[in-house]
PDB file of C-alpha atoms in Angstrom:
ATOM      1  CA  UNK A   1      16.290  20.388  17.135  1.00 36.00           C
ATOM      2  CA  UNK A   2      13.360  22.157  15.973  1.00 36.00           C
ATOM      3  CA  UNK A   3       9.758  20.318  17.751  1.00 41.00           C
ATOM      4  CA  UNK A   4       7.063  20.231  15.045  1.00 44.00           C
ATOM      5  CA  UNK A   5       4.420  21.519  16.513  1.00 47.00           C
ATOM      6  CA  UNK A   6       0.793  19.895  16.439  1.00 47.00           C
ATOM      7  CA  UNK A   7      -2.061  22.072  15.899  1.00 51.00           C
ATOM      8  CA  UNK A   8      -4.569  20.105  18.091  1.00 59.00           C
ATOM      9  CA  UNK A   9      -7.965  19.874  16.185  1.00 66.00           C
ATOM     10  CA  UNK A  10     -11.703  18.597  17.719  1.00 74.00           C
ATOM     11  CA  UNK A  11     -12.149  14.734  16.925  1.00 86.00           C
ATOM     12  CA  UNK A  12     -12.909  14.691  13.249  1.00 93.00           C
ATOM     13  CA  UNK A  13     -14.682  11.849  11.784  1.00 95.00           C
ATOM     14  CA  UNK A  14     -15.880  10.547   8.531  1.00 97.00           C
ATOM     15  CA  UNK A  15     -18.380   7.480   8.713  1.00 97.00           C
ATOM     16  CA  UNK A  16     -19.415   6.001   5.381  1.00 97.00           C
ATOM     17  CA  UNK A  17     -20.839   2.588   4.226  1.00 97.00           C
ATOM     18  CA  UNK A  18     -18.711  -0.142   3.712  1.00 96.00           C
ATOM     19  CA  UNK A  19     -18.240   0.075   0.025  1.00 95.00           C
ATOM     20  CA  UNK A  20     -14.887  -0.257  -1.532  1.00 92.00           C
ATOM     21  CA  UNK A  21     -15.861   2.600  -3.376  1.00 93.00           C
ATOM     22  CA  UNK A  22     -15.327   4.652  -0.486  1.00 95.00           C
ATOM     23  CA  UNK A  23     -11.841   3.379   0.547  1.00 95.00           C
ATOM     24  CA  UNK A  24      -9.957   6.263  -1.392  1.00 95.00           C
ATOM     25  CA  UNK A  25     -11.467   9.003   0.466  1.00 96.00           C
ATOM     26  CA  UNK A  26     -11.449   7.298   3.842  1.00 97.00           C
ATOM     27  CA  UNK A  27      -7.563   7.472   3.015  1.00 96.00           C
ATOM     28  CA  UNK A  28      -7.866  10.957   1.936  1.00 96.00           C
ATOM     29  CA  UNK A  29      -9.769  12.191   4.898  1.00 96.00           C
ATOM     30  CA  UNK A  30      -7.003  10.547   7.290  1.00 96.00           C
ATOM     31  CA  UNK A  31      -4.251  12.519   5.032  1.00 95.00           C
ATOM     32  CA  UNK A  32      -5.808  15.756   5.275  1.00 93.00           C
ATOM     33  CA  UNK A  33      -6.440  15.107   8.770  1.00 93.00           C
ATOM     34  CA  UNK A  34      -2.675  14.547   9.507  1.00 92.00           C
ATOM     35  CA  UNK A  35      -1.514  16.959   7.175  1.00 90.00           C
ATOM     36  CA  UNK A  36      -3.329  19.772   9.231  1.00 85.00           C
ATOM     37  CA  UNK A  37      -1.151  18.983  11.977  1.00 84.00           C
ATOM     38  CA  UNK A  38       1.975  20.075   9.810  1.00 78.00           C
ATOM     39  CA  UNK A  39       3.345  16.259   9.860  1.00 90.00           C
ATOM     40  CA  UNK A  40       5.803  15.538   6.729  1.00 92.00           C
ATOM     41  CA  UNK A  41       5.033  14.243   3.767  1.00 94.00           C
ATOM     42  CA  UNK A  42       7.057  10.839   4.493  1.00 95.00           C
ATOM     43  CA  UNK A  43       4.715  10.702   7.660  1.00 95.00           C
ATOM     44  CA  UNK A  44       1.498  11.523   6.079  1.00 96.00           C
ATOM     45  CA  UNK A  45       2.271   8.918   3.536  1.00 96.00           C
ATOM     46  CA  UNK A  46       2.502   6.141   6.309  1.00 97.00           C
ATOM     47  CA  UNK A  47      -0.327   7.381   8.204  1.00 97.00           C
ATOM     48  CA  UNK A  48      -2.684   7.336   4.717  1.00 97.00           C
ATOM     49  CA  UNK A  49      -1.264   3.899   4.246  1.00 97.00           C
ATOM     50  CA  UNK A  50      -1.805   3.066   7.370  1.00 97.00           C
ATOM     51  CA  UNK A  51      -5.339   3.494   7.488  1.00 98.00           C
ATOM     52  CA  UNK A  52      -6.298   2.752   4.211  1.00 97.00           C
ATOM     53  CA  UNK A  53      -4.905  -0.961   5.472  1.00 96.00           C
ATOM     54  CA  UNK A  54      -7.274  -1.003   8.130  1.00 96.00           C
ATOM     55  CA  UNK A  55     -10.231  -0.004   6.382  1.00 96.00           C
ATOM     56  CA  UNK A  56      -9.508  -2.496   3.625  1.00 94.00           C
ATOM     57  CA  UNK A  57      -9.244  -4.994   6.270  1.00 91.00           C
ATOM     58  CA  UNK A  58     -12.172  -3.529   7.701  1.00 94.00           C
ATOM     59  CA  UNK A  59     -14.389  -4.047   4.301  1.00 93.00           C
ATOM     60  CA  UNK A  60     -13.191  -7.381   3.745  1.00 89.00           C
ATOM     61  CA  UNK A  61     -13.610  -8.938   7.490  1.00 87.00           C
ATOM     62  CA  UNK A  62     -15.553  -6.205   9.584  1.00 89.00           C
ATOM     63  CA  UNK A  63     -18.191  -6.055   7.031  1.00 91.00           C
ATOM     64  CA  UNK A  64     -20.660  -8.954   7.398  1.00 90.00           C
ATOM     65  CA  UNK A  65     -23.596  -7.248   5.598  1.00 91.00           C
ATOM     66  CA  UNK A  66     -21.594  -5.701   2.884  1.00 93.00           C
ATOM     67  CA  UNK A  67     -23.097  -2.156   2.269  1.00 94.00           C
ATOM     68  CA  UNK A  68     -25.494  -2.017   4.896  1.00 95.00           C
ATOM     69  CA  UNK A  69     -22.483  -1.992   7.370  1.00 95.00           C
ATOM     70  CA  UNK A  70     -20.767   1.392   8.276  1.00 96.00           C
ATOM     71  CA  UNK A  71     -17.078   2.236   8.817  1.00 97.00           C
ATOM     72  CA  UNK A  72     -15.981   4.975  10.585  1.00 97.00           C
ATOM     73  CA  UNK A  73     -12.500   6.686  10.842  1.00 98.00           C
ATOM     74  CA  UNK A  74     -11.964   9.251  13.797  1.00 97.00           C
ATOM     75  CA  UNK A  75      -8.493  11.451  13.915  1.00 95.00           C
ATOM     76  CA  UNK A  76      -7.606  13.791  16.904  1.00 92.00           C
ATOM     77  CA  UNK A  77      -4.385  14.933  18.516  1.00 88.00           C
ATOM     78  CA  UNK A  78      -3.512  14.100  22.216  1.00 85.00           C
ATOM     79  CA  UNK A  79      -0.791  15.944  23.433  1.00 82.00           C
ATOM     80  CA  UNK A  80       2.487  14.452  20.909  1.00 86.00           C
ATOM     81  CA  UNK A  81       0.352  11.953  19.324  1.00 91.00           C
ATOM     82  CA  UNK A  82      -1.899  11.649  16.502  1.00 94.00           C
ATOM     83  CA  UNK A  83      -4.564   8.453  17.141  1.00 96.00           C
ATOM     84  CA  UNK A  84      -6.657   7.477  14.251  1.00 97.00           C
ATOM     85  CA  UNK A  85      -9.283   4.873  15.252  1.00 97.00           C
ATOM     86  CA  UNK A  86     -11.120   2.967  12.470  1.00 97.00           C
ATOM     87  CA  UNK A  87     -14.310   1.158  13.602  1.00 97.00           C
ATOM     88  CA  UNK A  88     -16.065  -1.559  11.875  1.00 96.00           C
ATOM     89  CA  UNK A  89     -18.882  -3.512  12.706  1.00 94.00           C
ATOM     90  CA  UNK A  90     -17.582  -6.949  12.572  1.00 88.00           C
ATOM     91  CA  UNK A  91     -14.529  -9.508  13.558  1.00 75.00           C
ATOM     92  CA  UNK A  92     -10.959  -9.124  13.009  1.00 63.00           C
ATOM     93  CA  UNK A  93      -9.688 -11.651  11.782  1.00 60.00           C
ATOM     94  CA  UNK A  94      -5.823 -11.728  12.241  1.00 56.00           C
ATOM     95  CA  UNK A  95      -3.859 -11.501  16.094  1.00 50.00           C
ATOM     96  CA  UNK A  96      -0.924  -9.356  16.559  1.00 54.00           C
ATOM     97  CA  UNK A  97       1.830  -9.921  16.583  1.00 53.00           C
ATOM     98  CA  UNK A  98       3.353 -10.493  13.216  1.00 51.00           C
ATOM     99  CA  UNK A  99       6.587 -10.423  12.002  1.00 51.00           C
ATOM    100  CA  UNK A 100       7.895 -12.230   8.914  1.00 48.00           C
ATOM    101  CA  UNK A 101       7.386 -10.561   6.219  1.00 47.00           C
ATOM    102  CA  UNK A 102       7.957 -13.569   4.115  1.00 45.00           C
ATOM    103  CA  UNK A 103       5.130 -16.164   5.181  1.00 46.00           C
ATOM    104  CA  UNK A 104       2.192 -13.787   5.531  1.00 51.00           C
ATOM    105  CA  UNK A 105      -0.567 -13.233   2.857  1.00 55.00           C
ATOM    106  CA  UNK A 106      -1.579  -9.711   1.703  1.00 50.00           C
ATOM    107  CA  UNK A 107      -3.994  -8.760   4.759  1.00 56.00           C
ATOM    108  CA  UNK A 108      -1.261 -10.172   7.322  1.00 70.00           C
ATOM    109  CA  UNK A 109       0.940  -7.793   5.364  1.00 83.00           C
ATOM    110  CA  UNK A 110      -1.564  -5.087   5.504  1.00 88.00           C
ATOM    111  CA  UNK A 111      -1.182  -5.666   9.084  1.00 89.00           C
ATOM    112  CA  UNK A 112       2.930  -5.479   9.143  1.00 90.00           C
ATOM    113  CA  UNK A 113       2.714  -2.606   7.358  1.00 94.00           C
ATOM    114  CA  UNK A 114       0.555  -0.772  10.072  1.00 95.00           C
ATOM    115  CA  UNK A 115       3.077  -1.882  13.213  1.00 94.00           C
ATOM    116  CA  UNK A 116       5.727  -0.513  10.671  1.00 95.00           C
ATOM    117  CA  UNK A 117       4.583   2.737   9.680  1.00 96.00           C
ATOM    118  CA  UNK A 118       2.632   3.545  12.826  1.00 97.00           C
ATOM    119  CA  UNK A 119       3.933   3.799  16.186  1.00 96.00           C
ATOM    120  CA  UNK A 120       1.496   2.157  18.290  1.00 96.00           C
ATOM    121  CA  UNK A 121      -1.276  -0.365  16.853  1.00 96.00           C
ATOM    122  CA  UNK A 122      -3.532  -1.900  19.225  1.00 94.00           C
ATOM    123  CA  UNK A 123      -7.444  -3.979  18.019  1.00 92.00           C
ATOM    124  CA  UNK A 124     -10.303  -3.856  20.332  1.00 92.00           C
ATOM    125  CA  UNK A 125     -12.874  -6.552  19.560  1.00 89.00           C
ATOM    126  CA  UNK A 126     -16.302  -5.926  21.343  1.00 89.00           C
ATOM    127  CA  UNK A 127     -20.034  -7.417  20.388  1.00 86.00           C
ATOM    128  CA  UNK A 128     -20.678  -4.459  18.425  1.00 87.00           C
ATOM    129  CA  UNK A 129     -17.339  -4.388  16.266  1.00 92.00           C
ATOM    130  CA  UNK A 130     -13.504  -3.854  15.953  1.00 94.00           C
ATOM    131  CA  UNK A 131     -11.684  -1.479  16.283  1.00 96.00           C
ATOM    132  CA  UNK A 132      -8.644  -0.517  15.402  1.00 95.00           C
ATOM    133  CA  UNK A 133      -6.309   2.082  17.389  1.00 96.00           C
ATOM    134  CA  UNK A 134      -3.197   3.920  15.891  1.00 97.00           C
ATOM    135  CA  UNK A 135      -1.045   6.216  17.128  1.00 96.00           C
ATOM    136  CA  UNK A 136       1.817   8.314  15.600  1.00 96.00           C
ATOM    137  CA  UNK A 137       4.160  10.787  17.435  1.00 93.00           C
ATOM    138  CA  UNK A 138       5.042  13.853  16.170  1.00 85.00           C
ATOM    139  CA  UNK A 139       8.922  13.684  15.041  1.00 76.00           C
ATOM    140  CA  UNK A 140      11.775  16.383  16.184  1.00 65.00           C
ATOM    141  CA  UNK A 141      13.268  17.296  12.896  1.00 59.00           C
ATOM    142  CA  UNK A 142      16.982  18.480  12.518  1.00 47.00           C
ATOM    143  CA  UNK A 143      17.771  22.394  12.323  1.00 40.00           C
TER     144      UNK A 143
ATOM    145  CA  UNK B   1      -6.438   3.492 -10.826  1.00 93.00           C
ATOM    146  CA  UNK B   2      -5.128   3.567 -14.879  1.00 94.00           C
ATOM    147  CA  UNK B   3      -3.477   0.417 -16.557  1.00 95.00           C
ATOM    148  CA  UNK B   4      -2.200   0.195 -19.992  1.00 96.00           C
ATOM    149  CA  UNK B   5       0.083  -2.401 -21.858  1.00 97.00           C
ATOM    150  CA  UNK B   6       1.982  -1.516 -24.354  1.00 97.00           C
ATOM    151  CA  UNK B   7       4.194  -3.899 -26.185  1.00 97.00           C
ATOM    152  CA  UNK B   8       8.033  -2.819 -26.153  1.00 96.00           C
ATOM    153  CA  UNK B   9      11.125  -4.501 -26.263  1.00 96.00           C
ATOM    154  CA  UNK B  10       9.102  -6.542 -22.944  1.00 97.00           C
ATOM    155  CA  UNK B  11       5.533  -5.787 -22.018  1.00 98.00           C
ATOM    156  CA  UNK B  12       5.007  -2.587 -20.330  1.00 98.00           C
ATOM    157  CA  UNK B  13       2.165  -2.162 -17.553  1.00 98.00           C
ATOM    158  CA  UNK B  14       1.393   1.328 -17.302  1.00 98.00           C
ATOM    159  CA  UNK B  15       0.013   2.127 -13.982  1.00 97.00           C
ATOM    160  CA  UNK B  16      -1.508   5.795 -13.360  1.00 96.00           C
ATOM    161  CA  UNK B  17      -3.284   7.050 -10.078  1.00 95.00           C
ATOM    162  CA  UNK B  18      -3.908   4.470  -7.155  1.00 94.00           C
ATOM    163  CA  UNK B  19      -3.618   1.146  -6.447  1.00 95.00           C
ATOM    164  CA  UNK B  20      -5.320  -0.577  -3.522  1.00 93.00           C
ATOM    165  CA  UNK B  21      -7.718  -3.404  -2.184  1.00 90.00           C
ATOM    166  CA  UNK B  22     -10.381  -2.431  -4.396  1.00 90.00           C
ATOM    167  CA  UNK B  23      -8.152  -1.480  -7.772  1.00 91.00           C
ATOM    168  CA  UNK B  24      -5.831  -5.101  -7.335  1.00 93.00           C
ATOM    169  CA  UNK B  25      -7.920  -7.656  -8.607  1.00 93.00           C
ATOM    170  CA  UNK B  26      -8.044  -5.694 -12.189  1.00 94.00           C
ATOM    171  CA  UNK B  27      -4.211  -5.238 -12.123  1.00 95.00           C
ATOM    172  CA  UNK B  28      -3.850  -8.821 -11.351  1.00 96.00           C
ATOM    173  CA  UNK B  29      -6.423  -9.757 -14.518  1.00 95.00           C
ATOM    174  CA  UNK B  30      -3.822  -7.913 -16.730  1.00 95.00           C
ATOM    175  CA  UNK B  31      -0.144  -9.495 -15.486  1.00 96.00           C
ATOM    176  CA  UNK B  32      -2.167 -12.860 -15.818  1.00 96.00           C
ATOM    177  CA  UNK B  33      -2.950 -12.888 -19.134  1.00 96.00           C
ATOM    178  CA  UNK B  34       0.863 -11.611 -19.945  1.00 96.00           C
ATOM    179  CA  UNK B  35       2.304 -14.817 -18.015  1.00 96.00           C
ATOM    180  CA  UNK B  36      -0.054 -16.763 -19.526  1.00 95.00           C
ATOM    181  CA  UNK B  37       0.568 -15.596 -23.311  1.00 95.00           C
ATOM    182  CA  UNK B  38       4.154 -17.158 -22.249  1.00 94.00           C
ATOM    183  CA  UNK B  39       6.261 -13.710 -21.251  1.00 96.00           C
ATOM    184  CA  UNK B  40       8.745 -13.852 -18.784  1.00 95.00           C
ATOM    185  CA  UNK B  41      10.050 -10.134 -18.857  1.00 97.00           C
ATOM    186  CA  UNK B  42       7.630  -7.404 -17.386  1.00 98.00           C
ATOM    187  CA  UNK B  43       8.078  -4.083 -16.683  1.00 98.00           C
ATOM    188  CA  UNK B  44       5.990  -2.337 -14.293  1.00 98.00           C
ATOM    189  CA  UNK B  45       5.845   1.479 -15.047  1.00 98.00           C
ATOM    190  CA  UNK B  46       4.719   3.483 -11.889  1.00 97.00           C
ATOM    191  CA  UNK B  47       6.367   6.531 -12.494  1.00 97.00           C
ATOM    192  CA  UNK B  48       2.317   7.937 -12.746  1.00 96.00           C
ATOM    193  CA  UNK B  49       1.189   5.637  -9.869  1.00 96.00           C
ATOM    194  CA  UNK B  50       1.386   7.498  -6.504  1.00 94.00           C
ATOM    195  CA  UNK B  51      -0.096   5.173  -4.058  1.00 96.00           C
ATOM    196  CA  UNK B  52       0.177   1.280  -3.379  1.00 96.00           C
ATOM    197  CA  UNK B  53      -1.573  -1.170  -0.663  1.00 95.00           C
ATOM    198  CA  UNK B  54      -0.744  -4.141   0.367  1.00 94.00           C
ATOM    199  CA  UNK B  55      -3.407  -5.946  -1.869  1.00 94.00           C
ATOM    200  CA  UNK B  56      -0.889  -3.797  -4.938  1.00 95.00           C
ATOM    201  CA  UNK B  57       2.168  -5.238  -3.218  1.00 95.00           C
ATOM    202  CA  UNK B  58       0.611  -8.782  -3.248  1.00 94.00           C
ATOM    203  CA  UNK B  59       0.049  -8.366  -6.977  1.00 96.00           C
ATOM    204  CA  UNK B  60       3.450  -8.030  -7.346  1.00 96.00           C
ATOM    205  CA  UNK B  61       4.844 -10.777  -5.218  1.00 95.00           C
ATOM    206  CA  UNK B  62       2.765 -13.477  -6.608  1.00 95.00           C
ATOM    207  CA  UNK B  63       3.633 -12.076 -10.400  1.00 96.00           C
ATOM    208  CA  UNK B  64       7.436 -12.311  -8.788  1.00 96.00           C
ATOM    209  CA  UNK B  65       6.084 -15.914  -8.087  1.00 93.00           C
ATOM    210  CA  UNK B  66       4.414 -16.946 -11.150  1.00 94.00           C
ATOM    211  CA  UNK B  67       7.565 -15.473 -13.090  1.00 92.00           C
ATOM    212  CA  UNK B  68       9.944 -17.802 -11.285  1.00 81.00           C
ATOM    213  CA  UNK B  69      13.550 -17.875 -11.167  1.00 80.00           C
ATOM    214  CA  UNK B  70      13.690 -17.562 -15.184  1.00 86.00           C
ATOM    215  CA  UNK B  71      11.621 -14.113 -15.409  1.00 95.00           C
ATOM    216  CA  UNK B  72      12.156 -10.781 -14.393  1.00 96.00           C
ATOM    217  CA  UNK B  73      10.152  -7.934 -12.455  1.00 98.00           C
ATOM    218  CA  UNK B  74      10.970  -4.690 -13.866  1.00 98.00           C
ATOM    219  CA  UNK B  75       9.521  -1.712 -11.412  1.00 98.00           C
ATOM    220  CA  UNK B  76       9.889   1.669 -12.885  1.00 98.00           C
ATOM    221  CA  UNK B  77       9.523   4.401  -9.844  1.00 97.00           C
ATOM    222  CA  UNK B  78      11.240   7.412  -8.553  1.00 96.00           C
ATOM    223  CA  UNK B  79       8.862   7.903  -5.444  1.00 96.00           C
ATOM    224  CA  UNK B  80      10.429   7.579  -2.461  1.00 96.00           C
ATOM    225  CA  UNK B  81       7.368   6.463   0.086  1.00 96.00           C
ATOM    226  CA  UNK B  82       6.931   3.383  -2.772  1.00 97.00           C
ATOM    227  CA  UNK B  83      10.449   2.639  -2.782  1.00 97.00           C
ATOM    228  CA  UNK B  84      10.464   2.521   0.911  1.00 96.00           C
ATOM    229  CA  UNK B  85       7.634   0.212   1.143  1.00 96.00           C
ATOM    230  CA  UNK B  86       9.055  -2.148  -1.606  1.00 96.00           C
ATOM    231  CA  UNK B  87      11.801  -2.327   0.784  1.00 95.00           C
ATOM    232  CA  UNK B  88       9.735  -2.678   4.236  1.00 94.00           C
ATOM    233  CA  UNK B  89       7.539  -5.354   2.812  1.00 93.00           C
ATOM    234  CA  UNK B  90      10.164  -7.278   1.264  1.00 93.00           C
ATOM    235  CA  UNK B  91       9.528  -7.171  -2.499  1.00 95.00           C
ATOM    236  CA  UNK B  92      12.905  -5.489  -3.240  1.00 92.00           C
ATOM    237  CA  UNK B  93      14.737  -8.717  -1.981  1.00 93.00           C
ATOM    238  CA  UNK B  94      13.638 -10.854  -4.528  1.00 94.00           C
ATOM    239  CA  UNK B  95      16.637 -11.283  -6.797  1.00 94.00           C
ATOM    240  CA  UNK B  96      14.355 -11.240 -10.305  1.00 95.00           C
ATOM    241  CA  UNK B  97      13.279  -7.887  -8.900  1.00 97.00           C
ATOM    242  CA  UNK B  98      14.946  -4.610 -10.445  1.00 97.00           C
ATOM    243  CA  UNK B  99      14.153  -1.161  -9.654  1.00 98.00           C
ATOM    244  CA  UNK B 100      14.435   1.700 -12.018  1.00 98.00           C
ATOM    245  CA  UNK B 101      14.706   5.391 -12.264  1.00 97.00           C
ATOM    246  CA  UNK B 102      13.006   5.619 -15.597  1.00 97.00           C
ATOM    247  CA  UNK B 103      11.131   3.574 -18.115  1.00 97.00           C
ATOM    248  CA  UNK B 104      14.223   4.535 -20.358  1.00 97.00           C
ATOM    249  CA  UNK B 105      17.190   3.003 -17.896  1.00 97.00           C
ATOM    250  CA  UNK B 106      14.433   0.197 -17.759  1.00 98.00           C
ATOM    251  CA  UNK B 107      13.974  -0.749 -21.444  1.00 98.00           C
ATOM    252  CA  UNK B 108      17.989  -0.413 -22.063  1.00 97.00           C
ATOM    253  CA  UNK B 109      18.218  -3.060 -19.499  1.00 97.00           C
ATOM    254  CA  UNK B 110      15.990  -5.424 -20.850  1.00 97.00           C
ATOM    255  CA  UNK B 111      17.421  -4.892 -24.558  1.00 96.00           C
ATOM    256  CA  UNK B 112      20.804  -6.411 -22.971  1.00 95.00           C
ATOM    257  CA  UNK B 113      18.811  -9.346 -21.488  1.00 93.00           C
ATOM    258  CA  UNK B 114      16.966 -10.405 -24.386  1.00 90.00           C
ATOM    259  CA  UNK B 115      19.441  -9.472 -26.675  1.00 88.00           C
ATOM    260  CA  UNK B 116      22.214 -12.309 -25.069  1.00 85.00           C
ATOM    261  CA  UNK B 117      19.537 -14.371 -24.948  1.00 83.00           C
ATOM    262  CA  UNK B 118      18.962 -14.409 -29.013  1.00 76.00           C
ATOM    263  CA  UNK B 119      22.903 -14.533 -29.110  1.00 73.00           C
TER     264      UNK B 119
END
């Protein structure tokens, strides 16, 4: 078994306002982020998925002056692990955990999809905003 | 995100680039006005589509919804990362859902369909 290896990077973020607009290169930043850290496509896929869920939840709920709110996405590595936090500036709106696939509306999908695709998902609420806190190890891959 | 219909042997929704929380609601617009003209065949063409959310996904469950038991979902994609999320999030269980490998295998499948039903 061959270890990918990460190439550890500084924190990188990209903060930008909460516009829908700006939901495809949030997504895009997160990609490139992950893809720098020679992850495979399959697991770049769920990470860009991943966190273009939680900013979407974050513009629809975290969001409470439209525009004049900011998101933020941060990406680093930490030792086997890639973390992605994405920060809003208001209240989440949907508890963990969740796990029929059947009964749940989009966002509570949105959600799902996340604990799927990710391998830790933890939400910190505070007075100034949520956020939310992925992780995703790298994967052994086979010779 | 890109949509155009074309009228084939069913409608065809042509879907090129993105779709996502912000793209949905237009997508949505368009398979509503199909259902509502009375069509209970669609074929969803994402073989230029490369990315879907879970706003996307709901777009398709609640067509699979409005469709009912009489209709049929016709999905056209040979990406595996949308396949695998069909799966994960449930769509591909719905039993009006198909999957296809091309808009061509697609079309010859709904020929059969609406062709027993004129017999």
């Amino acid at each position: 078994m061959n270890a990918v290896k990460a190439e550890c990077f500084k924190k990188q973020e990209y903060k930008f306002s909460a516009s829908t607009g700006n939901l495809s290169g949030a997504r895009k930043f997160a990609a490139k982020a992950a893809a720098g850290c020679n992850f495979t496509d399959q697991d770049i896929f769920d990470i860009k998925l991943a966190v273009g869920e939680a900013v979407a939840n974050a513009l629809e709920h975290g969001s409470p002056r439209g525009e004049a709110n900011e998101i933020s996405v941060r990406c680093h590595c930490h030792g086997d692990k890639f973390i992605v936090e994405v920060k809003d500036q208001g209240k989440f709106k949907k508890k963990l955990p969740l796990n029929d696939a059947e009964d749940v509306n989009f966002r509570g999908r949105g959600i799902l999809i996340m604990l799927a695709l990710m391998d830790k998902v933890s939400i910190d609420e505070s007075k100034d905003g949520t956020t939310v806190y992925m992780q995703k190890k790298f994967r052994s891959e086979p010779e | 995100m890109r949509v155009e219909v074309t009228q084939e042997v069913v409608p065809v929704i042509r879907i090129s680039g993105e779709v996502d929380f912000f793209d949905a609601p237009e997508l949505q617009e368009n398979i509503d006005e199909l259902i509502s003209k009375g069509n209970k065949y669609l074929l969803f063409d994402f073989s230029h589509a490369d990315y879907i959310d879970s706003c996307g996904i709901e777009v398709l469950i609640s067509t699979l919804r409005k469709l009912t038991k009489l209709g049929r979902l016709g999905f056209v994609s040979s990406n595996n990362d949308i396949i695998r999320l069909l799966e994960l999030v449930g769509v591909s269980r719905y039993s009006t859902f198909s999957l296809f490998p091309s808009k061509t295998k697609a079309l010859e499948n709904f020929e059969r369909i609406v062709g027993n039903e004129r017999c």
